[in-house]
């Protein structure tokens, strides 16, 4: 199936630094979601965005739904070692429908 | 919040045998569930959509006779990998939409290793 273009593919940063990752698509989505996946586990929802232009925060995480509905970004401020993992963006056409996933951003944080 | 339980979390089987993976919605009903497959260092790829009371919808390239899906109740979908081969070794993850406009929630995945 279709994949979203997610970048960067990986990041290796120092603890305390801010992180930014984004996803773009050629298709419009009605919902953008950001998940984090730890090794050997299923993805865990971080932030859900439902409206174009919406900016939502969850603790140190902030995500925005692009105004064109074809892109989204996720920022993590003041990174800590437990932020390590793979972050996936996902687009959803209609509520309850399947998700299309980005390729993932592997985040590594150096203490 | 909505919880999806997947079992087993890992399984090792011999080539040629069949393996069944269960996906349950614990505190909500799910008429639809989704099965994904994830190979190492790759993203999640949708395999099929499981529909309660009707046939599953398979994505292009996924063999329906090999990956049998049964959605027998509003809280349970099963994926059976039939006649498994080493190339079927992967991480299988199910998901279900929660109530109303709730986004998809994922199970913890099943690591299948075929020897």
PDB file of C-alpha atoms in Angstrom, chain A residues 7-75:
ATOM      1  CA  UNK A   7      11.829  12.394   7.271  1.00  0.00           C
ATOM      2  CA  UNK A   8      14.371  12.150   8.590  1.00  0.00           C
ATOM      3  CA  UNK A   9      14.780   8.383   8.618  1.00  0.00           C
ATOM      4  CA  UNK A  10      16.949   8.557  11.699  1.00  0.00           C
ATOM      5  CA  UNK A  11      18.290  11.089  14.149  1.00  0.00           C
ATOM      6  CA  UNK A  12      21.056  10.862  16.720  1.00  0.00           C
ATOM      7  CA  UNK A  13      20.888  13.770  19.116  1.00  0.00           C
ATOM      8  CA  UNK A  14      22.176  14.906  22.459  1.00  0.00           C
ATOM      9  CA  UNK A  15      19.918  14.784  25.502  1.00  0.00           C
ATOM     10  CA  UNK A  16      18.192  18.130  25.949  1.00  0.00           C
ATOM     11  CA  UNK A  17      18.051  18.968  22.264  1.00  0.00           C
ATOM     12  CA  UNK A  18      14.823  19.580  20.409  1.00  0.00           C
ATOM     13  CA  UNK A  19      13.707  17.225  17.647  1.00  0.00           C
ATOM     14  CA  UNK A  20      11.588  17.810  14.581  1.00  0.00           C
ATOM     15  CA  UNK A  21      10.258  15.303  12.079  1.00  0.00           C
ATOM     16  CA  UNK A  22       7.665  15.561   9.351  1.00  0.00           C
ATOM     17  CA  UNK A  23       5.508  13.669   6.905  1.00  0.00           C
ATOM     18  CA  UNK A  24       4.213  14.600   3.507  1.00  0.00           C
ATOM     19  CA  UNK A  25       1.716  12.942   1.230  1.00  0.00           C
ATOM     20  CA  UNK A  26       0.398  13.362  -2.272  1.00  0.00           C
ATOM     21  CA  UNK A  27      -3.068  12.563  -0.924  1.00  0.00           C
ATOM     22  CA  UNK A  28      -5.292  14.471   1.448  1.00  0.00           C
ATOM     23  CA  UNK A  29      -6.007  12.946   4.839  1.00  0.00           C
ATOM     24  CA  UNK A  30      -8.778  13.851   7.252  1.00  0.00           C
ATOM     25  CA  UNK A  31      -6.796  12.726  10.280  1.00  0.00           C
ATOM     26  CA  UNK A  32      -3.086  12.725  11.033  1.00  0.00           C
ATOM     27  CA  UNK A  33      -1.716  10.597  13.816  1.00  0.00           C
ATOM     28  CA  UNK A  34       1.674  10.242  15.415  1.00  0.00           C
ATOM     29  CA  UNK A  35       2.730   6.982  17.069  1.00  0.00           C
ATOM     30  CA  UNK A  36       5.814   5.816  18.918  1.00  0.00           C
ATOM     31  CA  UNK A  37       6.984   2.232  18.744  1.00  0.00           C
ATOM     32  CA  UNK A  38       9.421   0.643  21.161  1.00  0.00           C
ATOM     33  CA  UNK A  39      11.284  -2.537  20.141  1.00  0.00           C
ATOM     34  CA  UNK A  40       9.065  -5.604  20.129  1.00  0.00           C
ATOM     35  CA  UNK A  41       5.904  -3.702  20.897  1.00  0.00           C
ATOM     36  CA  UNK A  42       2.979  -2.250  19.030  1.00  0.00           C
ATOM     37  CA  UNK A  43       2.719   1.460  18.206  1.00  0.00           C
ATOM     38  CA  UNK A  44       1.404   3.723  20.942  1.00  0.00           C
ATOM     39  CA  UNK A  45      -0.605   6.788  20.017  1.00  0.00           C
ATOM     40  CA  UNK A  46       1.049  10.091  20.906  1.00  0.00           C
ATOM     41  CA  UNK A  47      -1.062  12.753  19.240  1.00  0.00           C
ATOM     42  CA  UNK A  48      -4.132  12.780  17.008  1.00  0.00           C
ATOM     43  CA  UNK A  49      -4.943  15.720  14.719  1.00  0.00           C
ATOM     44  CA  UNK A  50      -8.391  16.143  13.224  1.00  0.00           C
ATOM     45  CA  UNK A  51      -8.494  19.578  11.610  1.00  0.00           C
ATOM     46  CA  UNK A  52      -6.335  21.294   9.016  1.00  0.00           C
ATOM     47  CA  UNK A  53      -4.094  23.798  10.753  1.00  0.00           C
ATOM     48  CA  UNK A  54      -4.621  22.208  14.162  1.00  0.00           C
ATOM     49  CA  UNK A  55      -1.699  22.482  16.555  1.00  0.00           C
ATOM     50  CA  UNK A  56      -1.795  20.069  19.490  1.00  0.00           C
ATOM     51  CA  UNK A  57       0.570  19.454  22.381  1.00  0.00           C
ATOM     52  CA  UNK A  58       1.063  16.471  24.647  1.00  0.00           C
ATOM     53  CA  UNK A  59       3.663  17.304  27.254  1.00  0.00           C
ATOM     54  CA  UNK A  60       6.941  17.921  25.447  1.00  0.00           C
ATOM     55  CA  UNK A  61       5.414  16.852  22.143  1.00  0.00           C
ATOM     56  CA  UNK A  62       3.782  19.214  19.686  1.00  0.00           C
ATOM     57  CA  UNK A  63       2.264  18.255  16.369  1.00  0.00           C
ATOM     58  CA  UNK A  64       0.526  20.179  13.628  1.00  0.00           C
ATOM     59  CA  UNK A  65      -1.888  19.186  10.893  1.00  0.00           C
ATOM     60  CA  UNK A  66      -0.808  20.969   7.734  1.00  0.00           C
ATOM     61  CA  UNK A  67      -3.209  23.473   6.224  1.00  0.00           C
ATOM     62  CA  UNK A  68      -3.222  21.593   2.919  1.00  0.00           C
ATOM     63  CA  UNK A  69      -4.056  18.351   4.778  1.00  0.00           C
ATOM     64  CA  UNK A  70      -1.113  16.736   3.012  1.00  0.00           C
ATOM     65  CA  UNK A  71       1.507  17.103   5.695  1.00  0.00           C
ATOM     66  CA  UNK A  72       2.184  17.088   9.407  1.00  0.00           C
ATOM     67  CA  UNK A  73       5.108  17.615  11.728  1.00  0.00           C
ATOM     68  CA  UNK A  74       6.028  16.448  15.195  1.00  0.00           C
ATOM     69  CA  UNK A  75       8.350  18.323  17.528  1.00  0.00           C
TER      70      UNK A  75
END
